[in-house]
Amino acid sequence: MHIDNSNESIDYSKVRYLLGAAELHQLPDDEGIEVAFAGRSNAGKSSALNKITGQKNLARTSKTPGRTQLINVFNIDDSNRLIDLPGYGFAKVSRAVKNNWEKTLSEYLQTRRCLKALVILMDIRHPCKDMDVAMIRWSLAAGLSVMVLLSKSDKVKQGERAKTTRAVKNTLKPFVGPDSELLISPFSSLKGEGVSAVTSFLNNTYKKGPLQT
Ligand code: GDP
């Protein structure tokens, strides 16, 4: 079935879990559009996915460190998918697990042609750790659209939210090129701040349609 992206409004409550891939060959065909969610473990990624889709248990991934980490795939409709990348920066993960994760992640980011955008969650109280900045730099350099969600914004006062948003924007500004896009918003799964901003970002990305090559 062909989906006319120009007119359809996307209903994120229809998002359904499809599969968890330990290796890239287990992913669905490299067609349509994917937007991937990434972030350090505990940044609030599962809560954000649940909030955006209005489903309490959608991203109920295991929090056990050292367990096989999967790339979780969710179908929105026939051509659009959300991807939940394994959380990074878990200190207790063994070197071997970490190496394997980094290899799979970088392969996914570098080879997946239907990947159009990344949503990166950073705890508003601890933003821009090395791995966050590396992910954002790489994604922008690859011409992907990036939205940074400064998560758990309810944990800080309004003034600090605005201040951190400005500081993060300044830190990341040098990496935004002429063909890339970077949006930054405070986000709270608890209070709903930033939900409409990320939903519009997703809508815009999916509506652009698959890359014609
Ligand atoms: P993940 O490891 O990135 O998937 O993070 P989770 O979504 O599991 O969240 C980690 C912890 O942060 C949990 O205890 C959540 O309840 C908490 N958390 C997540 N989002 C928010 C938020 O918006 N506000 C607050 N106050 N806590 C949050």
Tab-separated table of C-alpha atoms and ligand atoms in Angstrom:
chain	number	residue	atom	x	y	z
A	1	MET	CA	0.000	0.000	0.000
A	2	HIS	CA	1.287	3.440	-0.862
A	3	ILE	CA	1.073	6.055	1.862
A	4	ASP	CA	0.674	9.617	0.681
A	5	ASN	CA	2.872	11.337	3.212
A	6	SER	CA	1.775	14.818	2.207
A	7	ASN	CA	-1.764	14.489	3.571
A	8	GLU	CA	-1.670	11.839	6.245
A	9	SER	CA	-1.539	13.006	9.814
A	10	ILE	CA	0.461	10.556	11.874
A	11	ASP	CA	-1.224	8.832	14.779
A	12	TYR	CA	1.508	7.835	17.231
A	13	SER	CA	-0.940	5.902	19.381
A	14	LYS	CA	-0.915	3.337	16.571
A	15	VAL	CA	2.798	2.641	17.023
A	16	ARG	CA	3.472	-1.061	17.554
A	17	TYR	CA	6.571	-2.997	18.557
A	18	LEU	CA	7.912	-4.962	15.595
A	19	LEU	CA	11.170	-6.616	16.651
A	20	GLY	CA	14.437	-6.308	18.527
A	21	ALA	CA	17.543	-6.697	16.384
A	22	ALA	CA	20.865	-7.833	17.849
A	23	GLU	CA	22.418	-7.560	14.404
A	24	LEU	CA	21.721	-5.312	11.477
A	25	HIS	CA	20.632	-8.069	9.111
A	26	GLN	CA	17.640	-8.687	11.388
A	27	LEU	CA	16.259	-5.218	10.713
A	28	PRO	CA	13.366	-4.689	8.280
A	29	ASP	CA	14.205	-3.836	4.653
A	30	ASP	CA	16.037	-0.540	4.363
A	31	GLU	CA	13.016	1.319	2.954
A	32	GLY	CA	10.671	4.036	4.122
A	33	ILE	CA	11.776	6.369	6.911
A	34	GLU	CA	13.283	5.740	10.328
A	35	VAL	CA	13.800	8.179	13.162
A	36	ALA	CA	16.035	6.833	15.921
A	37	PHE	CA	15.948	7.726	19.623
A	38	ALA	CA	19.266	7.622	21.437
A	39	GLY	CA	20.667	8.664	24.776
A	40	ARG	CA	22.669	7.622	27.785
A	41	SER	CA	21.109	4.926	29.899
A	42	ASN	CA	18.659	6.471	32.324
A	43	ALA	CA	18.268	9.672	30.263
A	44	GLY	CA	14.523	9.042	30.049
A	45	LYS	CA	14.300	7.552	26.539
A	46	SER	CA	11.748	4.844	27.350
A	47	SER	CA	9.585	7.318	29.242
A	48	ALA	CA	9.757	9.712	26.280
A	49	LEU	CA	8.738	7.040	23.755
A	50	ASN	CA	5.874	5.985	25.991
A	51	LYS	CA	4.745	9.594	26.411
A	52	ILE	CA	4.930	10.435	22.695
A	53	THR	CA	2.913	7.358	21.750
A	54	GLY	CA	0.550	7.590	24.718
A	55	GLN	CA	1.369	3.983	25.589
A	56	LYS	CA	2.483	3.163	29.097
A	57	ASN	CA	4.506	0.072	28.310
A	58	LEU	CA	5.663	0.537	24.741
A	59	ALA	CA	9.373	0.852	25.421
A	60	ARG	CA	9.594	-1.578	28.303
A	61	THR	CA	13.191	-2.515	27.650
A	62	SER	CA	15.286	-4.391	30.114
A	63	LYS	CA	17.410	-2.219	32.328
A	64	THR	CA	19.758	-5.041	33.267
A	65	PRO	CA	23.307	-3.933	32.539
A	66	GLY	CA	25.306	-6.395	30.489
A	67	ARG	CA	22.277	-7.949	28.838
A	68	THR	CA	22.267	-8.192	25.074
A	69	GLN	CA	21.264	-4.775	23.908
A	70	LEU	CA	18.865	-4.674	21.022
A	71	ILE	CA	17.889	-2.142	18.428
A	72	ASN	CA	14.135	-2.077	19.014
A	73	VAL	CA	11.967	-1.354	16.011
A	74	PHE	CA	8.449	0.089	16.188
A	75	ASN	CA	6.116	0.397	13.220
A	76	ILE	CA	4.107	3.569	12.842
A	77	ASP	CA	2.551	2.560	9.527
A	78	ASP	CA	3.612	0.751	6.363
A	79	SER	CA	6.528	3.051	5.644
A	80	ASN	CA	7.476	4.861	8.845
A	81	ARG	CA	9.307	3.485	11.869
A	82	LEU	CA	10.600	4.602	15.246
A	83	ILE	CA	13.873	3.061	16.378
A	84	ASP	CA	14.891	2.737	20.018
A	85	LEU	CA	18.678	2.480	20.138
A	86	PRO	CA	20.291	0.874	23.186
A	87	GLY	CA	21.259	3.355	25.871
A	88	TYR	CA	24.951	4.163	26.065
A	89	GLY	CA	27.271	5.087	28.884
A	90	PHE	CA	26.321	2.373	31.330
A	91	ALA	CA	29.426	2.157	33.499
A	92	LYS	CA	28.752	-1.431	34.551
A	93	VAL	CA	28.677	-2.847	31.035
A	94	SER	CA	31.674	-4.991	30.234
A	95	ARG	CA	34.231	-3.881	27.676
A	96	ALA	CA	33.173	-6.678	25.314
A	97	VAL	CA	29.495	-5.690	25.439
A	98	LYS	CA	30.452	-2.059	24.988
A	99	ASN	CA	32.633	-2.783	21.966
A	100	ASN	CA	29.936	-4.855	20.360
A	101	TRP	CA	27.332	-2.195	21.039
A	102	GLU	CA	29.509	0.552	19.590
A	103	LYS	CA	30.182	-1.497	16.491
A	104	THR	CA	26.498	-2.269	15.884
A	105	LEU	CA	25.439	1.289	16.596
A	106	SER	CA	28.012	2.869	14.321
A	107	GLU	CA	27.178	0.400	11.565
A	108	TYR	CA	23.493	1.218	11.907
A	109	LEU	CA	24.163	4.956	11.823
A	110	GLN	CA	26.517	4.712	8.888
A	111	THR	CA	24.755	2.242	6.649
A	112	ARG	CA	21.037	2.673	7.255
A	113	ARG	CA	19.781	4.701	4.322
A	114	CYS	CA	16.208	5.086	5.587
A	115	LEU	CA	17.488	6.739	8.793
A	116	LYS	CA	16.575	10.403	8.390
A	117	ALA	CA	16.718	11.854	11.868
A	118	LEU	CA	17.865	11.329	15.432
A	119	VAL	CA	16.198	12.357	18.642
A	120	ILE	CA	18.828	12.511	21.367
A	121	LEU	CA	17.818	12.602	25.006
A	122	MET	CA	20.128	14.278	27.509
A	123	ASP	CA	19.235	14.773	31.158
A	124	ILE	CA	18.857	18.556	31.506
A	125	ARG	CA	20.993	18.386	34.670
A	126	HIS	CA	23.891	16.596	32.923
A	127	PRO	CA	23.912	17.524	29.216
A	128	CYS	CA	26.618	17.142	26.560
A	129	LYS	CA	28.651	14.209	27.856
A	130	ASP	CA	31.346	13.031	25.431
A	131	MET	CA	29.244	10.306	23.849
A	132	ASP	CA	26.259	12.675	23.430
A	133	VAL	CA	28.364	15.246	21.649
A	134	ALA	CA	30.008	12.552	19.505
A	135	MET	CA	26.596	11.216	18.442
A	136	ILE	CA	25.260	14.673	17.663
A	137	ARG	CA	28.385	15.725	15.747
A	138	TRP	CA	28.386	12.574	13.707
A	139	SER	CA	24.670	12.771	12.914
A	140	LEU	CA	24.871	16.384	11.813
A	141	ALA	CA	27.946	15.677	9.705
A	142	ALA	CA	26.030	12.843	8.036
A	143	GLY	CA	23.295	15.326	7.071
A	144	LEU	CA	20.668	13.941	9.434
A	145	SER	CA	18.177	16.151	11.220
A	146	VAL	CA	18.761	16.128	14.953
A	147	MET	CA	16.457	17.044	17.795
A	148	VAL	CA	17.947	17.239	21.264
A	149	LEU	CA	15.510	16.751	24.122
A	150	LEU	CA	16.742	18.062	27.458
A	151	SER	CA	14.921	15.500	29.513
A	152	LYS	CA	13.459	15.574	33.013
A	153	SER	CA	12.995	19.339	32.641
A	154	ASP	CA	10.529	19.241	35.535
A	155	LYS	CA	13.527	18.674	37.812
A	156	VAL	CA	14.844	22.215	37.285
A	157	LYS	CA	13.312	25.701	37.481
A	158	GLN	CA	12.118	27.553	34.375
A	159	GLY	CA	15.076	29.964	34.424
A	160	GLU	CA	17.557	27.126	34.492
A	161	ARG	CA	15.738	25.352	31.645
A	162	ALA	CA	16.128	28.401	29.418
A	163	LYS	CA	19.755	28.887	30.476
A	164	THR	CA	20.733	25.261	29.835
A	165	THR	CA	18.924	25.275	26.473
A	166	ARG	CA	20.960	28.328	25.409
A	167	ALA	CA	24.221	26.831	26.680
A	168	VAL	CA	23.626	23.539	24.848
A	169	LYS	CA	22.753	25.425	21.665
A	170	ASN	CA	26.046	27.313	21.884
A	171	THR	CA	28.047	24.153	22.534
A	172	LEU	CA	26.542	22.410	19.510
A	173	LYS	CA	26.342	25.348	17.104
A	174	PRO	CA	29.787	24.743	15.563
A	175	PHE	CA	28.634	21.312	14.346
A	176	VAL	CA	25.560	22.470	12.436
A	177	GLY	CA	26.319	22.566	8.734
A	178	PRO	CA	24.414	24.106	5.814
A	179	ASP	CA	22.530	20.852	5.113
A	180	SER	CA	21.830	19.796	8.666
A	181	GLU	CA	19.201	20.841	11.155
A	182	LEU	CA	19.434	20.993	14.942
A	183	LEU	CA	16.505	21.635	17.239
A	184	ILE	CA	16.735	21.753	21.023
A	185	SER	CA	13.866	21.620	23.489
A	186	PRO	CA	13.409	20.989	27.180
A	187	PHE	CA	11.347	17.846	27.646
A	188	SER	CA	9.407	16.263	30.460
A	189	SER	CA	7.613	12.950	30.223
A	190	LEU	CA	6.089	13.800	33.559
A	191	LYS	CA	4.682	17.234	32.704
A	192	GLY	CA	4.409	16.965	28.938
A	193	GLU	CA	6.787	19.838	28.162
A	194	GLY	CA	8.299	19.468	24.677
A	195	VAL	CA	5.940	16.710	23.527
A	196	SER	CA	4.339	18.829	20.817
A	197	ALA	CA	7.772	20.065	19.681
A	198	VAL	CA	9.112	16.548	19.198
A	199	THR	CA	5.861	15.410	17.579
A	200	SER	CA	6.130	18.203	14.988
A	201	PHE	CA	9.765	17.274	14.392
A	202	LEU	CA	8.722	13.661	13.754
A	203	ASN	CA	5.799	14.711	11.539
A	204	ASN	CA	8.056	16.942	9.458
A	205	THR	CA	10.655	14.214	9.070
A	206	TYR	CA	8.168	11.552	8.040
A	207	LYS	CA	6.309	13.894	5.703
A	208	LYS	CA	9.438	14.704	3.731
A	209	GLY	CA	9.064	11.218	2.276
A	210	PRO	CA	11.742	8.648	1.521
A	211	LEU	CA	14.962	9.914	0.034
A	212	GLN	CA	14.869	9.572	-3.754
A	213	THR	CA	18.172	8.163	-4.905
B	1	GDP	P1	16.010	5.214	29.801
B	1	GDP	O1	17.019	4.328	30.458
B	1	GDP	O2	16.689	6.309	29.022
B	1	GDP	O3	14.989	4.496	28.983
B	1	GDP	O4	15.243	5.992	30.973
B	1	GDP	P2	13.815	5.754	31.627
B	1	GDP	O5	12.732	6.285	30.735
B	1	GDP	O6	13.679	4.355	32.096
B	1	GDP	O7	13.922	6.762	32.856
B	1	GDP	C1	14.946	6.642	33.833
B	1	GDP	C2	14.445	7.213	35.159
B	1	GDP	O8	14.151	8.609	35.027
B	1	GDP	C3	13.153	6.566	35.635
B	1	GDP	O9	13.211	6.460	37.038
B	1	GDP	C4	12.076	7.546	35.222
B	1	GDP	O10	10.941	7.504	36.047
B	1	GDP	C5	12.805	8.877	35.343
B	1	GDP	N1	12.264	9.858	34.376
B	1	GDP	C6	12.156	9.699	33.045
B	1	GDP	N2	11.616	10.777	32.468
B	1	GDP	C7	11.355	11.664	33.468
B	1	GDP	C8	10.793	12.986	33.506
B	1	GDP	O11	10.390	13.606	32.507
B	1	GDP	N3	10.732	13.594	34.727
B	1	GDP	C9	11.168	12.986	35.852
B	1	GDP	N4	11.086	13.663	37.000
B	1	GDP	N5	11.696	11.731	35.867
B	1	GDP	C10	11.789	11.092	34.690
